[in-house]
GROMACS .gro file of C-alpha atoms in nm:
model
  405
    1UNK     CA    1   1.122   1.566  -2.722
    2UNK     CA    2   1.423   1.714  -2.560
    3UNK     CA    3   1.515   1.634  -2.234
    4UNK     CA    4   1.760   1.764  -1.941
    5UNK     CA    5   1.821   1.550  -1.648
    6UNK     CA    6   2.019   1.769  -1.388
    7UNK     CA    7   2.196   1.720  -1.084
    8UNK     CA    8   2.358   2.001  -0.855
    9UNK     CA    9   2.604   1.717  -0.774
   10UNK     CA   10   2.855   1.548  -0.896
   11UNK     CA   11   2.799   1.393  -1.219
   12UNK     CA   12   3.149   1.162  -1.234
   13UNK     CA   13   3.148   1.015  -0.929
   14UNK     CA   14   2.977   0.672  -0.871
   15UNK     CA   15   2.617   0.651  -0.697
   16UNK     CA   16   2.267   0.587  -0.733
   17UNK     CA   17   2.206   0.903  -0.872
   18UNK     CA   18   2.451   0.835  -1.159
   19UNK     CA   19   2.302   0.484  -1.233
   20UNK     CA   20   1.965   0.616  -1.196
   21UNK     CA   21   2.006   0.910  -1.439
   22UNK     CA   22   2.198   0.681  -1.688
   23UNK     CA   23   1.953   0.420  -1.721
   24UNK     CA   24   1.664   0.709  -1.734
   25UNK     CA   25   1.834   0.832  -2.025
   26UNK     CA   26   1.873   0.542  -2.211
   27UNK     CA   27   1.567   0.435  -2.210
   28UNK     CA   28   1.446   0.763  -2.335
   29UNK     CA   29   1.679   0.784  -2.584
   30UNK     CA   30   1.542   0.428  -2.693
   31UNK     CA   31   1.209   0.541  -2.746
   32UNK     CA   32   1.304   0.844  -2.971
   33UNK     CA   33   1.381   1.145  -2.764
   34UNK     CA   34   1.716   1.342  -2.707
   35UNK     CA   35   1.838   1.330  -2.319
   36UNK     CA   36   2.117   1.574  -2.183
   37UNK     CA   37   2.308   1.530  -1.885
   38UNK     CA   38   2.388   1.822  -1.684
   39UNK     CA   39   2.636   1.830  -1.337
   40UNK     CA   40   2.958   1.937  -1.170
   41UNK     CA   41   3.284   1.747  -1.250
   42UNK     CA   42   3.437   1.758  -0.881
   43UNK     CA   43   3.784   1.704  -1.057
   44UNK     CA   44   3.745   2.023  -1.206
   45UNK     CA   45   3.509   2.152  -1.037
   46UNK     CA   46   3.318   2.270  -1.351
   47UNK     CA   47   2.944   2.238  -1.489
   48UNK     CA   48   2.919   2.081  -1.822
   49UNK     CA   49   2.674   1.862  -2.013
   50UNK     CA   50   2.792   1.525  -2.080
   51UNK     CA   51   2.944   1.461  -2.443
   52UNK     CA   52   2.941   1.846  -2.520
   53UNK     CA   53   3.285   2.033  -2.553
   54UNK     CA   54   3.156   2.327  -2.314
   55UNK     CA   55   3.240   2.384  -1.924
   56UNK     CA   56   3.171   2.681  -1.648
   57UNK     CA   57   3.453   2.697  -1.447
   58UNK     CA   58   3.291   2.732  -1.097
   59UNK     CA   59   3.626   2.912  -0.967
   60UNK     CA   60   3.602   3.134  -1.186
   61UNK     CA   61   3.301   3.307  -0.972
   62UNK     CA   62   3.340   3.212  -0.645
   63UNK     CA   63   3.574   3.423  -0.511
   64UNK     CA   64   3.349   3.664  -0.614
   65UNK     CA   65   3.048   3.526  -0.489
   66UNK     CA   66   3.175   3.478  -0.140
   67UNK     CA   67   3.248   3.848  -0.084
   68UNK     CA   68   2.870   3.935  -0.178
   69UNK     CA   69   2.751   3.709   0.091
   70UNK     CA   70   3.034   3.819   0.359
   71UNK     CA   71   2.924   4.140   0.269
   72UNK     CA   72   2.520   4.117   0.326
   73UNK     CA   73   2.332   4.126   0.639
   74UNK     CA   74   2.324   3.773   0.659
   75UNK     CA   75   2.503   3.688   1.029
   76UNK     CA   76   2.314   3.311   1.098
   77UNK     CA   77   2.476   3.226   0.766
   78UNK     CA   78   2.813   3.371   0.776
   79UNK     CA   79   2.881   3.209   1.111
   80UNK     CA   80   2.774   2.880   0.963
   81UNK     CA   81   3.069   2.775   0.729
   82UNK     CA   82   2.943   2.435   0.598
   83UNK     CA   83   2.609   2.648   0.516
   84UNK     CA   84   2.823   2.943   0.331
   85UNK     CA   85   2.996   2.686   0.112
   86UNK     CA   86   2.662   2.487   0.010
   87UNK     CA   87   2.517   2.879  -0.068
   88UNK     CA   88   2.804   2.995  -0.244
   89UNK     CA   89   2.834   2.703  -0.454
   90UNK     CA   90   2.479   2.700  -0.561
   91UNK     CA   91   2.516   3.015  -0.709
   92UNK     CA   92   2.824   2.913  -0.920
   93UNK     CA   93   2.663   2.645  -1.034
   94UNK     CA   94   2.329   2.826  -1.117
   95UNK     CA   95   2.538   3.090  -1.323
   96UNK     CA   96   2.729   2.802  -1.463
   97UNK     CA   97   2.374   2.591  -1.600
   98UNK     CA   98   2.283   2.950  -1.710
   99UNK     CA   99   2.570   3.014  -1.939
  100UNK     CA  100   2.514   2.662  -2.057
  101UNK     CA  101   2.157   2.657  -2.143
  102UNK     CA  102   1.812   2.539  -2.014
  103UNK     CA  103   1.582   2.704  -2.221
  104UNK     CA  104   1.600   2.520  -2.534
  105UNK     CA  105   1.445   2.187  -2.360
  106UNK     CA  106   1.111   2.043  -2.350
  107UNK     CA  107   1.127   1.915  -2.050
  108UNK     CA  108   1.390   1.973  -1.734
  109UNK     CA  109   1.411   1.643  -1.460
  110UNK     CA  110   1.641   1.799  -1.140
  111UNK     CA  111   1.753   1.512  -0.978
  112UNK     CA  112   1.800   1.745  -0.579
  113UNK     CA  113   1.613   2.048  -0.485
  114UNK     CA  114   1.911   2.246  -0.519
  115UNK     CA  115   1.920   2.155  -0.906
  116UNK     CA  116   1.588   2.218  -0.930
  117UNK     CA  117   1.544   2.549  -0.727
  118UNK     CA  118   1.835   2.683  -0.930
  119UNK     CA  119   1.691   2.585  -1.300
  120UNK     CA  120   1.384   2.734  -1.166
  121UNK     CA  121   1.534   3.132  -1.092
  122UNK     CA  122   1.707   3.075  -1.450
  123UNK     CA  123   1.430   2.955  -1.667
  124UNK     CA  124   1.302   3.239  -1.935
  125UNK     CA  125   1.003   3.032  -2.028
  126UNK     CA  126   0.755   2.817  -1.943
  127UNK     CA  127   0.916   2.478  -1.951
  128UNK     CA  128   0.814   2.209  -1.741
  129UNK     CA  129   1.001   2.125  -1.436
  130UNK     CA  130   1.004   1.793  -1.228
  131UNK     CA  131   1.212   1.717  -0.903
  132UNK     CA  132   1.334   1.346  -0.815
  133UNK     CA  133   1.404   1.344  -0.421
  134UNK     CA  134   1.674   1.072  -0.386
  135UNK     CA  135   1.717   1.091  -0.051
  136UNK     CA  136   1.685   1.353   0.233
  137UNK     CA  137   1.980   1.647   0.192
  138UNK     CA  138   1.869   1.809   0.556
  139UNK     CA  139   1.941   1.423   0.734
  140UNK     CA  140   2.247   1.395   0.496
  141UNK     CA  141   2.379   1.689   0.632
  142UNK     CA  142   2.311   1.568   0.946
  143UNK     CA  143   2.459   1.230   0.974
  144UNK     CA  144   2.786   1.391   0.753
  145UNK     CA  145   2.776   1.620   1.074
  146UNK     CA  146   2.775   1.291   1.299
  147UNK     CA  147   3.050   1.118   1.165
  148UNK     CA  148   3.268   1.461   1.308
  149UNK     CA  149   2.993   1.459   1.583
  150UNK     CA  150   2.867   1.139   1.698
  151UNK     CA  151   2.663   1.234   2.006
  152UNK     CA  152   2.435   1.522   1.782
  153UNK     CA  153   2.090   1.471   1.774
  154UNK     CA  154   1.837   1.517   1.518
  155UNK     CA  155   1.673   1.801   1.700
  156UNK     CA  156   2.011   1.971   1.787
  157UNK     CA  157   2.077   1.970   1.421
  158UNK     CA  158   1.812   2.085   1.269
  159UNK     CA  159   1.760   2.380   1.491
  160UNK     CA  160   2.099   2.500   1.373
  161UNK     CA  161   2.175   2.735   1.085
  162UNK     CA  162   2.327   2.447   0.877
  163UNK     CA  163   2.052   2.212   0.954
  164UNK     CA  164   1.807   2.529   0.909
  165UNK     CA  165   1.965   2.597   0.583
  166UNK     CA  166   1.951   2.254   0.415
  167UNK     CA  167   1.582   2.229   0.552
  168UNK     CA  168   1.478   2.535   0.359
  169UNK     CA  169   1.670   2.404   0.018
  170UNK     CA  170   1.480   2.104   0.049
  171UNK     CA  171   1.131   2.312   0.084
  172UNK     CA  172   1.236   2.569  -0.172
  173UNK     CA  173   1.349   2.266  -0.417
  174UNK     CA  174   1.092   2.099  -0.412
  175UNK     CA  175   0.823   2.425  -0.433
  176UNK     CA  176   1.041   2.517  -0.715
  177UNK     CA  177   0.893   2.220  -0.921
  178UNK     CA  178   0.584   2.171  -1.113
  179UNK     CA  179   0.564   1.832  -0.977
  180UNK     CA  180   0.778   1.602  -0.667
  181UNK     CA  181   0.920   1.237  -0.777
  182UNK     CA  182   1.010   1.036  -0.511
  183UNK     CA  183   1.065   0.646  -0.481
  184UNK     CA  184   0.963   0.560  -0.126
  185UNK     CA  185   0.694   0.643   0.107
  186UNK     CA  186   0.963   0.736   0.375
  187UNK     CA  187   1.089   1.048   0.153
  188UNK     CA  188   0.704   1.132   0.050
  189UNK     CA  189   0.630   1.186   0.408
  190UNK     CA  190   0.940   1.400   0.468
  191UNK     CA  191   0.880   1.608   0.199
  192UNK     CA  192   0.513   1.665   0.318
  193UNK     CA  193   0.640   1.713   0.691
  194UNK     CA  194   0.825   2.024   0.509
  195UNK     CA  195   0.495   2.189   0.397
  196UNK     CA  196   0.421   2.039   0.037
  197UNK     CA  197   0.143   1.915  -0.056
  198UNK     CA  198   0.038   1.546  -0.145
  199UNK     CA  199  -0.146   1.653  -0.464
  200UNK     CA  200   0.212   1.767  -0.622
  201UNK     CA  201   0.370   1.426  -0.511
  202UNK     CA  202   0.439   1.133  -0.769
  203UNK     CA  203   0.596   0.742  -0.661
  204UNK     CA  204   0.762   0.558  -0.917
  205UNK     CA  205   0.975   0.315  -0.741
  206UNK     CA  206   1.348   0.229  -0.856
  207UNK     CA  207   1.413  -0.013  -1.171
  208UNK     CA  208   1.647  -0.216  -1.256
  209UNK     CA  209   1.757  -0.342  -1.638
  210UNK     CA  210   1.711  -0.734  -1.579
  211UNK     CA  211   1.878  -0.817  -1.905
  212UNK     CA  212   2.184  -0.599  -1.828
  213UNK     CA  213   2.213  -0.700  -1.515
  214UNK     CA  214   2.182  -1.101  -1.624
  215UNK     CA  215   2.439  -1.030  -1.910
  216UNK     CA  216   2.702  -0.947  -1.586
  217UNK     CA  217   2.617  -1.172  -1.349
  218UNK     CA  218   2.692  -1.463  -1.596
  219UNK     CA  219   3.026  -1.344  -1.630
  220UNK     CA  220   3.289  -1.518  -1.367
  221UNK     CA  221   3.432  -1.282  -1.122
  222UNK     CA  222   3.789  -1.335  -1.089
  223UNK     CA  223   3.816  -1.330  -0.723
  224UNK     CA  224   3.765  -1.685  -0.594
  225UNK     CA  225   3.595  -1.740  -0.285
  226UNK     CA  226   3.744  -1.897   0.025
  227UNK     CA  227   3.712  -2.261   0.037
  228UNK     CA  228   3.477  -2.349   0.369
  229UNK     CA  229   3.387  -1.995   0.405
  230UNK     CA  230   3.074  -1.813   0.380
  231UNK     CA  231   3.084  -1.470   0.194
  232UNK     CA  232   2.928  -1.165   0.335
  233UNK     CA  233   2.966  -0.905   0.144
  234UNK     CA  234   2.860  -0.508   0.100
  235UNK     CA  235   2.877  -0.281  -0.190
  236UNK     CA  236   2.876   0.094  -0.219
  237UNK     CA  237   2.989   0.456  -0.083
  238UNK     CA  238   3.274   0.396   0.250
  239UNK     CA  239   3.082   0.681   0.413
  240UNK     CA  240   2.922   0.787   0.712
  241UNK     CA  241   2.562   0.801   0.607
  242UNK     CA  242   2.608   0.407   0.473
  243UNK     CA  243   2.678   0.296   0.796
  244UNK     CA  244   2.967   0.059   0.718
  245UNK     CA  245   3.108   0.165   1.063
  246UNK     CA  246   2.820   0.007   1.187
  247UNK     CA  247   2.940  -0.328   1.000
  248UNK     CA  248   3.294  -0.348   1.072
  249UNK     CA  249   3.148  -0.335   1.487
  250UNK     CA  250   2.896  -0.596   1.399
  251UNK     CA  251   3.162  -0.846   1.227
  252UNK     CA  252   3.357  -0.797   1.532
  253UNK     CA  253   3.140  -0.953   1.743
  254UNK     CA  254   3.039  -1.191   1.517
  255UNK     CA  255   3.407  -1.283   1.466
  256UNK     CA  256   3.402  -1.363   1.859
  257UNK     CA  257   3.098  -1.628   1.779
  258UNK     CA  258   3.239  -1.809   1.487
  259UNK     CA  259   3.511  -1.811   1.204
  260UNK     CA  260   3.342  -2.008   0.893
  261UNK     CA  261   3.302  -1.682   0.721
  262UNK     CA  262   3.516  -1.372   0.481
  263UNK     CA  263   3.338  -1.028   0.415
  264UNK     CA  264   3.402  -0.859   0.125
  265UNK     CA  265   3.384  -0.486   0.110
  266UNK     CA  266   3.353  -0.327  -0.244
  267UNK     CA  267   3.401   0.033  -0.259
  268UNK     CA  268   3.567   0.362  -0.220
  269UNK     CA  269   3.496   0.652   0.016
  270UNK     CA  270   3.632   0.916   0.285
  271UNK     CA  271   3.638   0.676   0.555
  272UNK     CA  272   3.845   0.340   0.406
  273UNK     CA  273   4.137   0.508   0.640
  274UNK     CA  274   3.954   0.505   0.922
  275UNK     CA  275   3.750   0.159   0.872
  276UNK     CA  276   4.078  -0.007   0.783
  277UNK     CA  277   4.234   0.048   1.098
  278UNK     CA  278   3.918  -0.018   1.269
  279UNK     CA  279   3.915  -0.372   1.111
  280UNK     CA  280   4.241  -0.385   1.235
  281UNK     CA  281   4.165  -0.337   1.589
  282UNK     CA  282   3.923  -0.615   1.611
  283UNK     CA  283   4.115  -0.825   1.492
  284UNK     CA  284   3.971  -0.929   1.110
  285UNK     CA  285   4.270  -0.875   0.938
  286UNK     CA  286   4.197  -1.261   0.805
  287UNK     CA  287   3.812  -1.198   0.771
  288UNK     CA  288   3.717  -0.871   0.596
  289UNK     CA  289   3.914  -0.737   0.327
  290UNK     CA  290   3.842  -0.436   0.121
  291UNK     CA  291   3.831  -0.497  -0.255
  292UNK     CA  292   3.817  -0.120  -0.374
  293UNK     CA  293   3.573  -0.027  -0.695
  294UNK     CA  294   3.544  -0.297  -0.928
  295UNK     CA  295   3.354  -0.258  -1.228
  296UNK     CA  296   3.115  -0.571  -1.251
  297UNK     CA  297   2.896  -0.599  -0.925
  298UNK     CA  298   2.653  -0.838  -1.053
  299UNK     CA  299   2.932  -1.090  -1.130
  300UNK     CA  300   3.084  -1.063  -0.732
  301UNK     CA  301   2.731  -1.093  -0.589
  302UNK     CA  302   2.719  -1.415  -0.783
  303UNK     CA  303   2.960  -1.574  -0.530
  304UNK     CA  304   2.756  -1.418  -0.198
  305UNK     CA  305   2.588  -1.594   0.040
  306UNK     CA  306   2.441  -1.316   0.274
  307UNK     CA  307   2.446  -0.914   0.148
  308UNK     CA  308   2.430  -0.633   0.411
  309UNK     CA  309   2.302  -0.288   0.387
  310UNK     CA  310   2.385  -0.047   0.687
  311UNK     CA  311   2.263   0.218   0.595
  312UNK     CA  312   2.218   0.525   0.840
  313UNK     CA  313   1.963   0.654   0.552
  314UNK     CA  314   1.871   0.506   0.209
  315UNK     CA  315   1.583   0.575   0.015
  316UNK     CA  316   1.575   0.258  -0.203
  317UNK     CA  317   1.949   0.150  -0.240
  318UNK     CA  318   2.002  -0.005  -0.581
  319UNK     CA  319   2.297  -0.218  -0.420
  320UNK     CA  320   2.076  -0.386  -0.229
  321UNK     CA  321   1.788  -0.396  -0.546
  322UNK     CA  322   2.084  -0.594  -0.756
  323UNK     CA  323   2.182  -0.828  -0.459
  324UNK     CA  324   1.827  -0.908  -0.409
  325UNK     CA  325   1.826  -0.957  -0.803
  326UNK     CA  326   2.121  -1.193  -0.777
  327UNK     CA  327   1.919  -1.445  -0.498
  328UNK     CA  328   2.101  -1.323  -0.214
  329UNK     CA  329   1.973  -1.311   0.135
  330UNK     CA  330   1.988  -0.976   0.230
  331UNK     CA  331   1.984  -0.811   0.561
  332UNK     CA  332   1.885  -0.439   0.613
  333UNK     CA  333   1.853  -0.180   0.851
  334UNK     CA  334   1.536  -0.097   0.975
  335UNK     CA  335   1.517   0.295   0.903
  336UNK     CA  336   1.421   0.485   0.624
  337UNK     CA  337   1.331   0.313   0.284
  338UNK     CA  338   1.461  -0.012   0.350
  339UNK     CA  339   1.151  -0.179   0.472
  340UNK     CA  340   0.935  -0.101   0.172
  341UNK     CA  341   1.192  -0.335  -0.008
  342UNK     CA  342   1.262  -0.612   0.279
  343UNK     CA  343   0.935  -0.813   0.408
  344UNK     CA  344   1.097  -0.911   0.712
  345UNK     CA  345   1.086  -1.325   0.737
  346UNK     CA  346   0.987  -1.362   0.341
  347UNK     CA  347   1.215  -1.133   0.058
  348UNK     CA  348   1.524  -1.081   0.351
  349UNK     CA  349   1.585  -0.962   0.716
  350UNK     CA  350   1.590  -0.633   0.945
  351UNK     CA  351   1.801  -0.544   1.196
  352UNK     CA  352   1.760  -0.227   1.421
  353UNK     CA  353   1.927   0.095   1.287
  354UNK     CA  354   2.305   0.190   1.439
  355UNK     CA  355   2.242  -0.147   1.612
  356UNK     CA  356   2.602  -0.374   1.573
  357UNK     CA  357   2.483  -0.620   1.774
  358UNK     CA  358   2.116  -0.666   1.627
  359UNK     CA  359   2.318  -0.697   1.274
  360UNK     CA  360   2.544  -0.926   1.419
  361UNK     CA  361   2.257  -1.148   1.571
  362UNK     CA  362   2.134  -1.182   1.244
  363UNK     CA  363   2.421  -1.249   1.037
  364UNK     CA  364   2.472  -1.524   1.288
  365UNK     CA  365   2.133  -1.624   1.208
  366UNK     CA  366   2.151  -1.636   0.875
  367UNK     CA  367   2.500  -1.812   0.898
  368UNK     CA  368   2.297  -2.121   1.092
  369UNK     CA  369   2.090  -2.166   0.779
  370UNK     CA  370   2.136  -2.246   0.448
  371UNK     CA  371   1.790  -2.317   0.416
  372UNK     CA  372   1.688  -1.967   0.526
  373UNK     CA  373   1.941  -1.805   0.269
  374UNK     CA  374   1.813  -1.975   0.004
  375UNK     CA  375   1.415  -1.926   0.103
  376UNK     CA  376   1.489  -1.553   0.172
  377UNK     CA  377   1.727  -1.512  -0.204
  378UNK     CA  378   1.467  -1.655  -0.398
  379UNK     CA  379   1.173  -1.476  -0.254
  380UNK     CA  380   1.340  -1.157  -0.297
  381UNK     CA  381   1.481  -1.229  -0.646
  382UNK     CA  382   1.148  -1.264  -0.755
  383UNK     CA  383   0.989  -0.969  -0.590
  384UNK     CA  384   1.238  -0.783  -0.789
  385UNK     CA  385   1.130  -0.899  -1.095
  386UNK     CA  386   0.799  -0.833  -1.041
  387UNK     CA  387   0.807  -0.486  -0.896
  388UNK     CA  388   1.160  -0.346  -0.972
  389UNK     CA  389   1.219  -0.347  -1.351
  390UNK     CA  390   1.355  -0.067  -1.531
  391UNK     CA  391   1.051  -0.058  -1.758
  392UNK     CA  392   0.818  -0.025  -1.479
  393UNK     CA  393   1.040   0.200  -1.314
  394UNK     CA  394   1.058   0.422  -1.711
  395UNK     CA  395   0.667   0.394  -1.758
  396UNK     CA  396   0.597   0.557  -1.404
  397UNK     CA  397   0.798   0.837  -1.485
  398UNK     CA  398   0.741   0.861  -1.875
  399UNK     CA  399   0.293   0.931  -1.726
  400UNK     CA  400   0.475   1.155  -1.517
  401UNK     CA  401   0.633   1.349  -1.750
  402UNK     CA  402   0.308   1.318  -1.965
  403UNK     CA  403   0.131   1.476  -1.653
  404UNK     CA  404   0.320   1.832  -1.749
  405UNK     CA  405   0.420   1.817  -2.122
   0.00000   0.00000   0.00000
C-alpha cells in the first residue's frame, strides 16, 4: 500500500510531530508498504516530499495570494494579521501539495487539520483520509499570543478573529477527514467541544521503540555530572507553550531552599534569549545551564535524577514518555494530557499548571527522597513498557487505517 503522512508544518525542525511521523513510517515501511513524507522546509520555505528531488516554492505564490484576500470582502480577517498569514500560507502550501501529488496514494495520514483540510479541497478521488490531532492549534495560538500578552484570557482569545480563525481550522480539519486520531482523552474532548462527533473519533496512544531507545541510553553521555549534585533536567522546544519560563521561576525559589542540585536544559527555541537572562537574574548562573540540541537524549537522561515537564499544553509529550522510559522520577503539570500519563503518588508527580511555586514544592520534595525517586522511576518505567510501545502504538493505528482502506 502507498502511504502519505502530511504535515502543514514544518517537516525539518525537531518535535514530536517529526519523531512521531518518523517512527510511523518505519514501521510501515517494515511491514511492506511505501510511506511518503510530505511538509514545508522553513529554511526555504518550500513543500517537498522527503528523499524526492521536487519542491514548491511557497514565495513563489504568495505575493499573489495576499492581494486576493486584501482584495475580498473579508474585513474580520484583514484586520487580523497573525490570522492573514496562517490563511495565506495555507493556500501556498495547498497549491504547493497539489503540484506535488496526492492522488496516486492509497491512503493520506494529515498530521494538523490544516494538512488535512487542504488535501481534502485537492483530492480528485476517493482516497481515504485520516487526521492525527497532536495537540490543540486554537490554545497554541493562544498561549503563542500570551507569551507577547501575558494577562489574555482564554475567553478574550477565542472571541477574537485570530482565536475565531484557528477555532474554525480546527473544526474544518478535522470534518475534512474520514476519521479523527488523537492520543489523549484531553484532545478527544476538545475536538468534540468543536462539534464532531464521537463516532468519527479513534485513541491510539503514543509509542515508543524500546529497543532504539535502550541501544542510546547504554551509550555514555559525555557530559559528566556534578559531583554531590542532583540533576534536574528538561528536554524539548525553549518556547512559550512548554512553559520553561515557568521552570527557570520555580528553580529560583528552590535555589533560595537549597544548593545540592544543577539543572540541565536541553534544547533550542525563540525564547533561550530571554530565559538566559532570566536565569541570570535569579541568580543560577552556577545551577542551570543550557546545553543546546544534542543528539542522544536517552543517553543524558541516563545521568537524571528528577525530569520536569512544564508544559502550558501537551498532549502526550514524548520527552517526558522517554524520561519515564529511562526510570526517572518525573514531575508534570497538571493540565492537559499530562495526567493520563502521571498517576500522581505511583508512575511520578503533579504540580498545578503556571504554578512556580507548586513545581518548586515538589522538586524540593522529590530532592528529600531518594527513596521516592527511585519508587516513582521504576513504576513509571514499567508503565511505559506496558502501555507505550511503538508496536502498540503501530497496531492501533495500522486497525485504524484498516477501518477506511
Amino acid at each position: 500500500m502507498k502511504i502519505l503522512l502530511v504535515t502543514y508544518w514544518w517537516l525539518t525542525s525537531v518535535g514530536g510531530i517529526r519523531t512521531y511521523m518518523n517512527q510511523l513510517a518505519e514501521r510501515l515501511r517494515t511491514h511492506g508498504h511505501e510511506v511518503d513524507l510530505m511538509g514545508t522546509d522553513l529554511a526555504t520555505n518550500t513543500v517537498y516530499v522527503a528523499g524526492q528531488e521536487r519542491r514548491f516554492a511557497k514565495d513563489t505564490v504568495l505575493p499573489l495570494i495576499r492581494r486576493n484576500l486584501a482584495g475580498a470582502p473579508l474585513p474580520a480577517l484583514q484586520a487580523c494579521p497573525q490570522a492573514m498569514a496562517i490563511e495565506s500560507d495555507r493556500y501556498a502550501f495547498e497549491m504547493g501539495a497539489a503540484v506535488l501529488g496526492v492522488n496516486q496514494y492509497d491512503l493520506i495520514h494529515a498530521q494538523d487539520p490544516i494538512a488535512a483540510l487542504c488535501i481534502r479541497r485537492i483530492l480528485r478521488r476517493n482516497i481515504p483520509l485520516i487526521v492525527s490531532f497532536h495537540g490543540s492549534l486554537a490554545r497554541e495560538g493562544y498561549y503563542d499570543s500570551r507569551s507577547v500578552h501575558p494577562n489574555l484570557t482564554w475567553a478574550e482569545f477565542r472571541s477574537g478573529t485570530y482565536g475565531k480563525h484557528y477555532s474554525s481550522l480546527e473544526y474544518l480539519g478535522a470534518e475534512a477527514a474520514d476519521l479523527v486520531l488523537v492520543s489523549s482523552g484531553w484532545i478527544k474532548g476538545i475536538i468534540m467541544e468543536s462539534g464532531i462527533p464521537e463516532h468519527k473519533i479513534r485513541q491510539v496512544p503514543y509509542g515508543v521503540d524500546v529497543q532504539a531507545f535502550l541501544s542510546q541510553f547504554a551509550v555514555e553521555f559525555p557530559k559528566p555530572k556534578p559531583p554531590g549534585k542532583r540533576l534536574i533536567m528538561y528536554t524539548g522546544r525553549l518556547e512559550y507553550v512548554k512553559g520553561v519560563h515557568i521552570l527557570i521561576e520555580a528553580l529560583g525559589q528552590l535555589r533560595q531552599a537549597r544548593s545540592d542540585w544543577i539543572c540541565w536544559i536541553i534544547g533550542d527555541g525563540t525564547l533561550l534569549p530571554q530565559l538566559q537572562h532570566r536565569s541570570m537574574e535569579l541568580g543560577l548562573n552556577q545551577n542551570v545551564e543550557f546545553l543546546g540540541r544534542i543528539d542522544n537524549i536517552p543517553s543524558a537522561l541516563k545521568k537524571a535524577d528528577i525530569y520536569v515537564q512544564p508544559s502550558l499544553q501537551d498532549t502526550q509529550p514524548f520527552s517526558l514518555t522517554e524520561a519515564q522510559l529511562a526510570g526517572v522520577a518525573c514531575i508534570a503539570a497538571n493540565a492537559t494530557g499530562m495526567p493520563e500519563m502521571i498517576q500522581e503518588g505511583v508512575t511520578g508527580r503533579l504540580f498545578a499548571p503556571e504554578n512556580p511555586e507548586s513545581l518548586a514544592d515538589g522538586l524540593n520534595r522529590l530532592l528529600n527522597s531518594s527513596h521516592e525517586r527511585r519508587h516513582l522511576g521504576l513504576k513509571a518505567k514499567r508503565w511505559v513498557a506496558a502501555h507505550r510501545t511503538l508496536d502498540q502504538m503501530y497496531q492501533g493505528t495500522w486497525k485504524v487505517y484498516q477501518e477506511l482502506i
